[in-house]
Amino acid sequence: MFIYVNGDIIHREEARISPYDHGYLYGLGLFETFAVVDGHPFLLDDHFQRLQRGLAVLDIQWTYSREAVLTILQSLLKKNGLTNAYVRWNISAGIEDIGLYTGKYSQPSVIVFVKPLPNRPLEKKAEFLQLRRNTPEGSERLKSHHYLNNLLAKRELGPNRDKEGIFLTQEGFVAEGIVSNVFWVRDRIVYTPDLATGILSGITRQFVLKQLNHWGVRYEEGFFLPSDVKDADEVFMTNSIQEIVPLYFDGQRKGDRFITTQLQGSFEKNRRRLWSSDELK
């Protein structure tokens, strides 16, 4: 595969970064993962606006335009012979001396990875993890390079791709999946953990809430217990690559997936055309 590194498209074997890059030394960097479907980067504006806000928190100076991003994506997809792709757009702080730096990072490293878009799973088994969700490093959770909590959780869950682990907070409230946000439905009301639990404000999560609001479907964000999820009529996870995936516990598949199916239909309708969930009609 070919990747983009600081202005050049090169073979992955040729990629190099400095050992002084603070993304490597201190995990100081952010990334966005999104899908390209039939050449269209779904919700690209939402992803890059979140990225820009997070970089401002970290004092990493980087700006973008949709046109510049598309130029890079189109060149990279063409080089790899892809029209459907999993994309990871990675910004790390860049080079500084060893030591905790308090100034602005003005020359970040930009690396863009692509690979074929995987098939979306039909469903996954959900398990509550023993490992608790760590709290955000700052005032909110950023989509950052700090992934040790997720990695240890994945090791607890095991390599099975048909399973998703669900974190609880230290207080025992439902938080989020290892690589997903979590929703459930009871009596046609949709529930999801509040951002105040310390979860990531996922782009797909935001899309789902805006779609529900547009449909006039009631939803509640709050602090919930595992029993609330297990007793639900429907449970599903969301992320930007797998979109909407039904979940089940202990072999007990839910018979009614009305809201889940409706949302899957929304993604099928919109994934080839929307730049932002603000465009929902």
Coordinates of C-alpha atoms in Angstrom, one line a residue:
M1 CA 0.0 0.0 0.0
F2 CA 1.0 3.6 -0.5
I3 CA 0.5 6.3 2.1
Y4 CA 0.8 10.0 2.3
V5 CA 3.6 11.5 4.4
N6 CA 4.1 15.2 4.7
G7 CA 3.4 16.1 1.1
D8 CA 4.6 12.9 -0.6
I9 CA 2.8 9.7 -1.5
I10 CA 5.3 6.8 -0.9
H11 CA 5.2 3.1 -0.4
R12 CA 4.5 2.1 3.2
E13 CA 8.0 0.5 3.5
E14 CA 9.6 3.8 2.7
A15 CA 7.8 5.8 5.4
R16 CA 9.9 7.5 8.1
I17 CA 9.3 9.8 11.0
S18 CA 11.8 11.5 13.3
P19 CA 12.3 9.9 16.8
Y20 CA 12.0 13.5 18.1
D21 CA 8.4 13.8 16.9
H22 CA 6.4 14.4 20.0
G23 CA 3.6 12.3 18.5
Y24 CA 6.1 9.4 19.0
L25 CA 7.7 10.6 22.2
Y26 CA 4.6 11.7 24.1
G27 CA 1.6 10.5 22.1
L28 CA 0.8 14.1 21.2
G29 CA -1.4 13.8 18.2
L30 CA -4.9 13.3 16.9
F31 CA -6.5 11.3 14.1
E32 CA -9.7 10.8 12.3
T33 CA -11.0 7.6 10.8
F34 CA -13.6 7.8 8.1
A35 CA -15.0 5.8 5.1
V36 CA -14.8 6.6 1.4
V37 CA -17.7 5.0 -0.4
D38 CA -17.7 5.1 -4.2
G39 CA -15.2 7.9 -4.0
H40 CA -17.2 10.1 -1.5
P41 CA -15.7 10.7 2.0
F42 CA -18.7 10.4 4.2
L43 CA -19.2 13.3 6.7
L44 CA -15.7 14.6 5.9
D45 CA -16.5 18.1 7.1
D46 CA -17.7 16.8 10.5
H47 CA -14.5 14.8 10.9
F48 CA -12.2 17.6 10.1
Q49 CA -14.0 20.2 12.2
R50 CA -13.6 17.9 15.2
L51 CA -9.9 17.4 14.3
Q52 CA -9.3 21.1 14.0
R53 CA -10.9 21.8 17.4
G54 CA -8.8 19.1 19.1
L55 CA -5.6 20.3 17.5
A56 CA -6.3 23.8 18.9
V57 CA -6.6 22.3 22.4
L58 CA -3.1 20.8 21.9
D59 CA -1.6 23.9 20.4
I60 CA -0.8 22.1 17.1
Q61 CA -1.1 24.6 14.3
W62 CA -2.7 23.0 11.2
T63 CA -5.5 24.1 9.0
Y64 CA -7.3 22.5 6.1
S65 CA -9.6 23.1 3.2
R66 CA -12.0 20.6 1.8
E67 CA -10.3 21.0 -1.6
A68 CA -6.8 20.3 -0.3
V69 CA -8.0 17.2 1.6
L70 CA -9.8 15.9 -1.5
T71 CA -6.7 16.4 -3.6
I72 CA -4.7 14.3 -1.3
L73 CA -7.4 11.6 -0.9
Q74 CA -8.0 11.4 -4.7
S75 CA -4.3 11.0 -5.4
L76 CA -3.9 8.4 -2.7
L77 CA -6.9 6.4 -3.6
K78 CA -5.9 6.4 -7.3
K79 CA -2.4 5.2 -6.4
N80 CA -3.8 2.3 -4.4
G81 CA -6.5 1.5 -6.9
L82 CA -9.4 2.1 -4.4
T83 CA -12.8 3.7 -4.7
N84 CA -14.0 2.3 -1.3
A85 CA -11.6 2.8 1.5
Y86 CA -10.9 3.0 5.2
V87 CA -9.0 6.2 5.8
R88 CA -7.0 7.3 8.8
W89 CA -5.9 10.9 8.7
N90 CA -3.2 11.4 11.3
I91 CA -1.7 14.6 12.7
S92 CA 1.2 14.4 15.2
A93 CA 2.8 17.4 16.9
G94 CA 6.1 17.3 15.0
I95 CA 9.7 17.7 16.0
E96 CA 10.9 19.3 19.3
D97 CA 13.7 18.4 21.8
I98 CA 13.1 15.8 24.4
G99 CA 11.1 17.2 27.3
L100 CA 7.6 18.5 27.9
Y101 CA 7.1 21.4 25.5
T102 CA 4.7 24.2 26.4
G103 CA 4.9 26.2 23.2
K104 CA 3.0 25.9 19.9
Y105 CA 3.8 23.2 17.4
S106 CA 4.0 24.9 14.1
Q107 CA 5.3 22.0 11.9
P108 CA 3.2 18.9 12.6
S109 CA 3.6 15.6 10.8
V110 CA 0.7 14.6 8.5
I111 CA 0.3 11.0 7.6
V112 CA -2.7 9.5 5.7
F113 CA -3.3 5.8 5.7
V114 CA -5.7 3.9 3.5
K115 CA -6.8 0.3 3.1
P116 CA -9.7 -1.5 1.5
L117 CA -13.0 -0.8 3.2
P118 CA -14.0 -3.9 5.2
N119 CA -17.4 -5.5 5.0
R120 CA -19.8 -4.2 7.7
P121 CA -20.7 -6.9 10.2
L122 CA -24.3 -8.0 10.5
E123 CA -24.2 -8.1 14.3
K124 CA -21.8 -8.5 17.2
K125 CA -21.8 -10.1 20.6
A126 CA -21.4 -7.5 23.4
E127 CA -19.6 -8.0 26.6
F128 CA -19.1 -5.7 29.5
L129 CA -15.4 -5.3 30.3
Q130 CA -13.7 -5.7 33.6
L131 CA -11.2 -3.0 32.8
R132 CA -12.8 0.4 33.4
R133 CA -12.8 3.3 31.0
N134 CA -10.0 5.8 31.8
T135 CA -11.0 9.4 32.3
P136 CA -10.1 12.0 29.6
E137 CA -6.7 13.6 29.9
G138 CA -8.2 17.1 29.6
S139 CA -11.7 18.6 29.8
E140 CA -13.1 16.3 27.1
R141 CA -12.0 13.1 25.3
L142 CA -10.1 13.7 22.2
K143 CA -9.5 11.2 19.4
S144 CA -5.8 11.0 20.4
H145 CA -2.9 8.7 20.2
H146 CA -3.4 7.8 23.8
Y147 CA -4.9 4.3 23.1
L148 CA -3.4 2.1 25.9
N149 CA -6.8 1.8 27.7
N150 CA -8.4 0.6 24.4
L151 CA -5.6 -1.8 23.6
L152 CA -5.7 -3.4 27.1
A153 CA -9.5 -3.7 26.7
K154 CA -9.1 -5.4 23.3
R155 CA -6.6 -7.9 24.8
E156 CA -9.2 -8.6 27.6
L157 CA -11.9 -9.2 24.9
G158 CA -9.7 -11.2 22.6
P159 CA -9.1 -11.2 18.8
N160 CA -12.7 -12.2 17.8
R161 CA -13.9 -9.6 15.4
D162 CA -17.5 -10.6 16.0
K163 CA -17.4 -9.2 19.6
E164 CA -17.4 -5.7 21.0
G165 CA -16.3 -4.8 24.6
I166 CA -18.3 -2.2 26.4
F167 CA -16.5 -0.1 29.1
L168 CA -18.0 1.0 32.3
T169 CA -16.9 4.1 34.1
Q170 CA -15.1 3.9 37.5
E171 CA -18.5 4.5 39.1
G172 CA -20.1 1.6 37.2
F173 CA -22.1 3.5 34.5
V174 CA -22.2 2.5 30.9
A175 CA -19.6 4.4 28.9
E176 CA -18.7 3.3 25.3
G177 CA -17.3 0.4 23.3
I178 CA -13.6 -0.2 22.6
V179 CA -14.0 1.4 19.2
S180 CA -17.6 2.6 19.3
N181 CA -20.4 4.5 20.9
V182 CA -23.3 2.5 22.3
F183 CA -27.1 3.0 22.0
W184 CA -30.1 1.0 23.0
V185 CA -33.9 1.3 22.6
R186 CA -36.7 0.6 25.1
D187 CA -40.4 1.3 24.2
R188 CA -39.2 3.2 21.1
I189 CA -37.1 5.6 23.2
V190 CA -33.4 5.7 22.3
Y191 CA -30.8 5.9 25.1
T192 CA -27.1 6.6 25.0
P193 CA -24.5 7.6 27.6
D194 CA -24.0 11.3 28.2
L195 CA -20.7 12.9 27.1
A196 CA -20.2 13.7 30.8
T197 CA -19.3 10.1 31.3
G198 CA -16.1 10.8 29.6
I199 CA -16.8 9.2 26.2
L200 CA -15.7 10.3 22.8
S201 CA -18.2 12.5 20.9
G202 CA -18.2 10.2 17.9
I203 CA -19.1 11.6 14.5
T204 CA -21.4 8.7 13.8
R205 CA -23.0 9.2 17.3
Q206 CA -23.6 12.8 16.3
F207 CA -25.2 11.8 13.0
V208 CA -27.5 9.3 14.8
L209 CA -28.7 11.9 17.3
K210 CA -29.4 14.5 14.5
Q211 CA -31.2 11.9 12.5
L212 CA -33.4 10.9 15.5
N213 CA -34.1 14.5 16.1
H214 CA -35.1 15.0 12.5
W215 CA -37.4 12.1 12.6
G216 CA -38.9 13.3 15.9
V217 CA -37.8 10.1 17.8
R218 CA -37.3 10.7 21.5
Y219 CA -33.8 10.1 22.9
E220 CA -32.2 10.5 26.2
E221 CA -28.5 11.0 27.1
G222 CA -27.6 10.1 30.7
F223 CA -25.9 7.9 33.3
F224 CA -27.1 4.3 32.9
L225 CA -26.4 0.9 34.4
P226 CA -25.5 -2.3 32.6
S227 CA -28.9 -3.7 33.4
D228 CA -30.5 -0.9 31.5
V229 CA -28.8 -2.0 28.3
K230 CA -29.4 -5.8 28.8
D231 CA -33.1 -5.2 29.4
A232 CA -33.5 -3.1 26.2
D233 CA -35.5 -4.0 23.1
E234 CA -32.6 -3.1 20.7
V235 CA -28.9 -2.5 21.3
F236 CA -26.5 -1.2 18.7
M237 CA -23.0 0.3 18.3
T238 CA -21.8 3.0 16.1
N239 CA -18.5 4.0 14.5
S240 CA -17.5 5.6 11.3
I241 CA -16.4 2.5 9.5
Q242 CA -18.9 -0.1 10.6
E243 CA -21.7 2.5 10.9
I244 CA -24.7 0.8 12.7
V245 CA -24.1 -2.7 14.1
P246 CA -26.7 -4.6 16.2
L247 CA -25.4 -6.0 19.5
Y248 CA -26.6 -8.9 21.6
F249 CA -25.7 -10.3 25.0
D250 CA -25.1 -13.9 26.0
G251 CA -26.7 -15.3 22.9
Q252 CA -29.9 -13.5 23.4
R253 CA -30.6 -11.8 20.1
K254 CA -33.3 -9.1 20.1
G255 CA -36.2 -9.7 17.9
D256 CA -37.3 -6.1 17.4
R257 CA -34.7 -4.0 15.6
F258 CA -37.0 -1.3 14.2
I259 CA -34.9 1.8 15.1
T260 CA -31.7 0.0 14.2
T261 CA -33.0 -0.9 10.8
Q262 CA -34.3 2.6 10.1
L263 CA -30.9 4.0 11.0
Q264 CA -29.1 1.5 8.7
G265 CA -31.4 2.7 5.9
S266 CA -30.4 6.3 6.6
F267 CA -26.7 5.5 6.2
E268 CA -27.4 3.6 3.0
K269 CA -29.2 6.7 1.6
N270 CA -26.7 9.2 2.7
R271 CA -23.2 7.7 2.8
R272 CA -22.4 8.6 -0.8
R273 CA -23.5 12.2 -0.6
L274 CA -23.3 14.0 2.7
W275 CA -20.3 16.1 3.8
S276 CA -21.9 16.9 7.2
S277 CA -24.8 15.7 9.3
D278 CA -26.0 19.3 9.2
E279 CA -27.2 18.5 5.7
L280 CA -29.7 15.9 6.8
K281 CA -33.2 16.5 5.4

